[in-house]
C-alpha angles and dihedrals in degrees: 000000000000124000113219119192123207111202120234103046133041090217090064093070106110139179115238107215121204095027139094138214120256091252090053093049090052089053092047091049089055093047090046089066092058094041097051092037090053091054092050095044091050088054093050094043090079089055091050093051088053094057120102115272090234091059095047121056119214095238092052091048091052093048091051091049093051092048091049091053092048092050092045089055090046090052092057090050092049094049088055093049093047091061090091091056104040096032098063130093099233125115091254092051092053091050092048092051089056101040105038096065087050092050092049103044104028096067090045089053092048092049091047091053089050091050092053091052097046121038112211118200099177116086094210090059091050092052093044088051091050095049090051091056091047092054092048092051092044092055093046094046091045090056091047092051092047093047090046091052093050091046091051090050093049091044090054092049090049091052091049090050091049089051091048090051092048090052091049090047090052091048091048092051089049090050092048090048090050091047090051091049090047091052091050091048091048090049090052092047090050090052090048091051095048105028129078106237094217106044097025092228128113117298130229093269094055089044092057091045094049094045093054092047092052091043092058092047094048091046090057093044096038092225128142121269119197134196130194118199113198125196126182109236114242093351092158090061088049092053093046093051104037100027133247094280090056088046090056090051087049090056091050092051093048092049091049092048090053092044090054088060103040101036088090091059129073094248144111125248113197140167103246097188139310108341094346123107127185135203119202110203114194118208091004124140122223089251091056091043091056090049090054092048090053089051089052091053089049091051092051092051090050091053089060097203104187116240109173094174095054114115087207101061146304095291135058118267139191134226114205136193117203122198132177126190134171099218120233137172092270097055134068137210088252090064091063091051092048091049092051091048090054090050091050091049090051090051091053091047090054093057105282127252090084142084129243127199126212124185126204 
């Protein structure tokens, strides 16, 4: 098991399972020689015992036997030490489990086939042949161990990178969700800042802002700008008789009736104050503004909002003042409002439930 430290945070120190330190790999490469050599020598020991006694001296036989026992014991030690490498789940560990058996048994099989085809009777040739096989297996197994170590290392770094990307992806999703919530909250705040909470039309602040914007544009284009001021007739009597909650519902119904008419036009409907509503009509002539005002009165009559205390009739009515101006450098937006107020006052003086037009 190798410990890898990532600078910057103590929590980033991780254990790397299925891998070894370089010092451990050097030791295992040395032990691999004895382990693999022990397997090969044990295989060739039977061939040595079958040689003629005249060809194999007793001291040489004893030495070979001792060496075989030593290497067999070393092989057991190596197998125990290699558990860390071949027992892991990394890419290198999987490769080592597949290639190490091939590296151990394939050369032995090849040498065995050669031994069957060629009968050696000289002990020195047998030992030389065995050492050659040991060296081949040692080189192959050493390469397998080194490649397995590198693959485990790369596999671990890849897993760390994937985990980091997953964390970043999670953080990004959280940021996107927060941004979406922020946009939703900003939209709600914008509506609260520009919308009348009762009638759900534009409020006075939005009315003033929109009027000044249109005034500048119409002043540059020299086109007519119209305004309709609407006032509910005898609304105080309505509130006194039906109550303020009914008065609020009445305002909602009137605003909706006006909205049904003007929503097809590029205009702004706003609550100007109290029971007064205003409609700003960009690029609208006085003739068209009067026609729209008449449609609004018709929509209110169709709504048939009961008003038993009205001296005009059974149902609620509107008085409207219509004004049209072509803005210039010498006039102000307030001039249009004053003109519409004068027209509204004239409509009330003439008996209410009507509209009156004033031109600049």
